[in-house]
């Protein structure tokens, strides 16, 4: 099964942007990714698609957010604070995650959030 035209365009734009951000030519990028220059050009022109393994390899190697390619919600996550935060989350314990969730709720909604019960200073 191949990608839809919209998905292929999203991925090819992300690939091209990541390549240009790293100041790589198509030939240099193809070499870095381990495929031919013609395949690189075809990917960037939406003339072909890659396997899931290839997609994963490209995203990891060029630091492309797979979320940006799959979930188009208008947020650019590649190289952003969002991505930095996502990389930090696995290092947090449950108490820290609860604090982050409460803070994010306040910032996202502008509404006061009740502090998690196990945080210092919270009312029980």
Coordinates of N, CA and C in Angstrom, one line a residue:
X1 N 0.8 -1.2 0.0 CA 0.0 0.0 0.0 C 0.9 1.2 0.0
X2 N 0.6 2.2 -0.9 CA 1.4 3.4 -0.9 C 0.7 4.5 -0.2
X3 N 1.5 5.6 0.0 CA 1.0 6.7 0.7 C 0.0 7.5 -0.1
X4 N -1.0 8.2 0.5 CA -1.9 9.0 -0.2 C -1.0 10.2 -0.8
X5 N -1.6 10.9 -1.7 CA -0.9 12.1 -2.3 C -0.6 13.1 -1.2
X6 N -1.5 13.3 -0.4 CA -1.3 14.3 0.7 C -0.2 13.9 1.6
X7 N -0.2 12.6 2.1 CA 0.8 12.1 3.0 C 2.2 12.2 2.3
X8 N 2.2 11.8 1.0 CA 3.5 11.8 0.3 C 4.0 13.3 0.2
X9 N 3.2 14.2 0.0 CA 3.6 15.6 -0.1 C 4.1 16.1 1.3
X10 N 3.4 15.7 2.3 CA 3.8 16.1 3.7 C 5.2 15.6 4.0
X11 N 5.4 14.3 3.7 CA 6.7 13.6 4.0 C 7.8 14.2 3.1
X12 N 7.5 14.4 1.8 CA 8.6 14.9 0.9 C 9.0 16.4 1.4
X13 N 8.0 17.2 1.8 CA 8.3 18.5 2.2 C 9.2 18.5 3.5
X14 N 8.8 17.6 4.4 CA 9.6 17.4 5.7 C 11.0 17.0 5.4
X15 N 11.1 16.0 4.4 CA 12.5 15.5 4.1 C 13.3 16.6 3.4
X16 N 12.7 17.4 2.5 CA 13.4 18.4 1.8 C 13.8 19.5 2.8
X17 N 12.9 19.9 3.7 CA 13.2 20.9 4.7 C 14.3 20.5 5.7
X18 N 14.3 19.3 6.1 CA 15.3 18.7 7.0 C 16.7 18.7 6.3
X19 N 16.7 18.3 5.0 CA 17.9 18.3 4.3 C 18.5 19.7 4.1
X20 N 17.7 20.6 3.8 CA 18.1 22.0 3.6 C 18.6 22.6 4.9
X21 N 17.9 22.3 6.0 CA 18.3 22.8 7.3 C 19.7 22.4 7.7
X22 N 20.0 21.1 7.3 CA 21.3 20.6 7.6 C 22.4 21.0 6.5
X23 N 21.9 21.8 5.5 CA 22.8 22.3 4.4 C 23.4 21.1 3.6
X24 N 22.6 20.1 3.3 CA 23.0 19.0 2.6 C 22.5 19.1 1.1
X25 N 23.3 18.6 0.2 CA 22.8 18.5 -1.2 C 22.0 17.2 -1.2
X26 N 21.3 16.9 -2.3 CA 20.5 15.7 -2.4 C 21.5 14.5 -2.4
X27 N 22.6 14.7 -3.1 CA 23.6 13.6 -3.1 C 24.2 13.3 -1.7
X28 N 24.5 14.3 -1.0 CA 25.0 14.1 0.4 C 24.0 13.5 1.3
X29 N 22.7 13.9 1.1 CA 21.7 13.4 2.0 C 21.4 11.9 1.6
X30 N 21.5 11.6 0.3 CA 21.3 10.2 -0.1 C 22.4 9.3 0.4
X31 N 23.6 9.8 0.4 CA 24.7 9.1 1.0 C 24.6 8.8 2.5
X32 N 24.2 9.9 3.2 CA 23.9 9.8 4.6 C 22.9 8.7 4.9
X33 N 21.8 8.7 4.1 CA 20.7 7.8 4.3 C 20.9 6.4 3.8
X34 N 22.0 6.3 2.9 CA 22.3 5.0 2.4 C 21.4 4.5 1.2
X35 N 20.9 5.5 0.4 CA 20.2 5.2 -0.8 C 20.7 6.0 -2.0
X36 N 20.2 5.7 -3.1 CA 20.7 6.4 -4.3 C 20.2 7.8 -4.4
X37 N 20.9 8.6 -5.2 CA 20.5 10.0 -5.4 C 19.2 10.0 -6.2
X38 N 19.0 9.1 -7.1 CA 17.7 9.1 -7.8 C 16.5 8.8 -6.9
X39 N 16.7 7.9 -5.9 CA 15.7 7.6 -4.9 C 15.4 8.9 -4.1
X40 N 16.5 9.6 -3.7 CA 16.3 10.8 -2.9 C 15.5 11.8 -3.7
X41 N 15.8 12.0 -4.9 CA 15.1 13.0 -5.7 C 13.6 12.6 -5.9
X42 N 13.4 11.3 -6.1 CA 12.0 10.8 -6.2 C 11.2 11.0 -4.9
X43 N 11.9 10.7 -3.8 CA 11.2 11.0 -2.5 C 10.8 12.4 -2.4
X44 N 11.7 13.3 -2.7 CA 11.5 14.8 -2.6 C 10.4 15.3 -3.6
X45 N 10.2 14.5 -4.7 CA 9.3 15.0 -5.7 C 8.0 14.2 -5.6
X46 N 7.8 13.4 -4.6 CA 6.6 12.6 -4.4 C 6.4 11.6 -5.5
X47 N 7.4 11.1 -6.1 CA 7.3 10.1 -7.1 C 7.3 8.7 -6.6
X48 N 7.7 8.5 -5.3 CA 7.8 7.2 -4.7 C 7.6 7.4 -3.2
X49 N 7.5 6.3 -2.5 CA 7.5 6.3 -1.1 C 8.4 5.3 -0.6
X50 N 8.7 5.3 0.7 CA 9.6 4.4 1.3 C 8.9 3.4 2.2
X51 N 9.6 2.4 2.6 CA 9.0 1.4 3.6 C 8.9 2.1 5.0
X52 N 8.2 1.4 5.8 CA 8.1 1.9 7.2 C 9.4 2.0 7.9
X53 N 10.3 1.0 7.5 CA 11.6 1.0 8.1 C 12.4 2.1 7.5
X54 N 12.3 2.4 6.2 CA 12.9 3.5 5.6 C 12.5 4.9 6.2
X55 N 11.2 5.0 6.4 CA 10.6 6.2 7.0 C 11.2 6.4 8.4
X56 N 11.2 5.4 9.2 CA 11.8 5.5 10.5 C 13.3 5.9 10.4
X57 N 14.0 5.3 9.6 CA 15.5 5.6 9.4 C 15.7 7.0 9.0
X58 N 14.9 7.5 8.0 CA 15.0 8.9 7.6 C 14.6 9.9 8.7
X59 N 13.6 9.6 9.4 CA 13.1 10.5 10.5 C 14.2 10.5 11.6
X60 N 14.8 9.4 12.0 CA 15.8 9.4 13.0 C 17.1 10.0 12.6
X61 N 17.5 9.7 11.3 CA 18.8 10.3 10.9 C 18.7 11.8 10.7
X62 N 17.6 12.3 10.1 CA 17.5 13.7 9.8 C 16.8 14.5 10.9
X63 N 16.5 13.8 12.0 CA 15.8 14.5 13.1 C 14.4 15.1 12.7
X64 N 13.7 14.3 11.9 CA 12.3 14.7 11.5 C 11.3 14.1 12.4
X65 N 10.4 14.9 12.9 CA 9.4 14.4 13.8 C 8.4 13.6 12.9
X66 N 8.2 12.3 13.3 CA 7.3 11.5 12.6 C 5.9 12.0 12.8
X67 N 5.6 12.6 14.0 CA 4.3 13.3 14.2 C 4.0 14.3 13.2
X68 N 5.0 15.1 12.8 CA 4.7 16.1 11.8 C 4.3 15.5 10.5
X69 N 4.8 14.4 10.2 CA 4.4 13.7 8.9 C 3.1 13.0 9.0
X70 N 2.7 12.5 10.2 CA 1.5 11.7 10.3 C 0.3 12.5 10.8
X71 N 0.6 13.3 11.8 CA -0.5 14.1 12.4 C -0.4 15.5 12.0
X72 N -1.1 16.0 11.1 CA -1.0 17.3 10.6 C -2.0 18.2 11.4
X73 N -1.6 18.8 12.5 CA -2.4 19.6 13.3 C -1.9 21.1 13.3
X74 N -1.0 21.4 12.4 CA -0.5 22.8 12.4 C 0.7 23.1 13.3
X75 N 1.1 22.1 14.1 CA 2.2 22.3 14.9 C 3.5 21.7 14.3
X76 N 4.5 22.5 14.2 CA 5.8 22.0 13.7 C 6.6 21.5 14.9
X77 N 6.7 20.2 15.0 CA 7.4 19.7 16.2 C 8.9 19.4 15.9
X78 N 9.3 19.4 14.7 CA 10.7 19.1 14.4 C 11.6 20.2 14.9
X79 N 12.5 19.8 15.8 CA 13.5 20.8 16.4 C 12.8 21.8 17.3
X80 N 11.7 21.5 17.8 CA 10.9 22.5 18.6 C 11.0 22.2 20.1
X81 N 10.5 23.1 20.9 CA 10.3 22.9 22.3 C 9.5 21.7 22.6
X82 N 8.5 21.4 21.8 CA 7.6 20.2 21.9 C 8.5 19.0 21.9
X83 N 9.4 18.9 20.9 CA 10.2 17.7 20.8 C 11.2 17.6 21.9
X84 N 11.7 18.7 22.4 CA 12.6 18.7 23.6 C 11.8 18.1 24.8
X85 N 10.6 18.6 25.0 CA 9.8 18.2 26.1 C 9.5 16.7 26.0
X86 N 9.2 16.2 24.8 CA 8.9 14.8 24.6 C 10.1 13.9 24.9
X87 N 11.3 14.4 24.6 CA 12.5 13.6 24.9 C 12.7 13.6 26.4
X88 N 12.3 14.6 27.1 CA 12.5 14.6 28.6 C 11.5 13.8 29.4
X89 N 10.3 13.6 28.8 CA 9.2 12.9 29.6 C 9.6 11.5 30.1
X90 N 10.3 10.7 29.3 CA 10.7 9.4 29.8 C 11.6 9.4 31.1
X91 N 12.2 10.5 31.3 CA 13.1 10.7 32.4 C 12.4 11.1 33.7
X92 N 11.1 11.5 33.6 CA 10.4 12.0 34.7 C 9.7 10.8 35.5
X93 N 9.6 11.0 36.8 CA 8.8 10.1 37.6 C 7.4 10.5 37.6
X94 N 6.5 9.7 38.2 CA 5.1 10.0 38.2 C 4.7 11.4 38.8
X95 N 5.4 11.7 39.8 CA 5.2 13.0 40.5 C 5.5 14.2 39.5
X96 N 6.6 14.1 38.9 CA 7.0 15.1 37.9 C 6.0 15.2 36.7
X97 N 5.6 14.0 36.3 CA 4.6 14.0 35.2 C 3.3 14.6 35.6
X98 N 2.9 14.3 36.8 CA 1.6 14.9 37.3 C 1.7 16.5 37.3
X99 N 2.9 17.0 37.8 CA 3.1 18.4 37.8 C 3.1 19.0 36.4
X100 N 3.8 18.3 35.5 CA 3.8 18.8 34.1 C 2.4 18.8 33.5
X101 N 1.6 17.8 33.7 CA 0.3 17.7 33.2 C -0.6 18.8 33.7
X102 N -0.5 19.1 35.0 CA -1.2 20.2 35.6 C -0.8 21.5 35.0
X103 N 0.5 21.7 34.9 CA 0.9 23.0 34.3 C 0.5 23.1 32.8
X104 N 0.6 22.0 32.1 CA 0.2 22.1 30.7 C -1.3 22.4 30.5
X105 N -2.1 21.8 31.4 CA -3.6 22.0 31.4 C -3.8 23.5 31.6
X106 N -3.2 24.1 32.5 CA -3.4 25.6 32.8 C -2.9 26.4 31.6
X107 N -1.8 26.1 31.0 CA -1.3 26.8 29.9 C -2.1 26.6 28.6
X108 N -2.6 25.4 28.4 CA -3.3 25.1 27.2 C -4.7 25.7 27.2
X109 N -5.4 25.6 28.4 CA -6.8 26.0 28.5 C -7.0 27.3 29.1
X110 N -5.9 27.8 29.8 CA -6.1 29.1 30.5 C -7.0 28.9 31.8
X111 N -7.3 27.7 32.1 CA -8.1 27.4 33.3 C -7.3 26.9 34.4
X112 N -7.7 27.3 35.6 CA -6.9 26.7 36.8 C -7.1 25.2 36.8
X113 N -6.0 24.5 37.1 CA -6.1 23.0 37.2 C -5.9 22.7 38.7
X114 N -6.5 21.7 39.2 CA -6.3 21.3 40.5 C -5.0 20.5 40.6
X115 N -4.1 20.9 41.6 CA -2.8 20.2 41.7 C -3.0 18.7 42.0
X116 N -2.2 17.9 41.5 CA -2.2 16.4 41.9 C -2.1 16.3 43.4
X117 N -2.8 15.3 43.9 CA -2.8 15.1 45.4 C -1.4 14.8 46.0
X118 N -0.5 14.2 45.2 CA 0.7 13.8 45.8 C 1.8 14.8 45.7
X119 N 1.5 16.0 45.2 CA 2.5 17.1 45.1 C 2.6 17.8 46.4
X120 N 3.9 18.2 46.8 CA 4.0 19.0 48.0 C 3.2 20.3 47.9
X121 N 2.6 20.6 49.0 CA 1.8 21.9 49.1 C 0.4 21.7 48.6
X122 N 0.0 20.5 48.1 CA -1.4 20.3 47.6 C -2.2 20.0 48.9
X123 N -3.5 20.4 48.8 CA -4.4 20.2 49.9 C -5.0 18.8 49.8
X124 N -5.0 18.1 50.9 CA -5.6 16.7 50.9 C -6.7 16.6 51.9

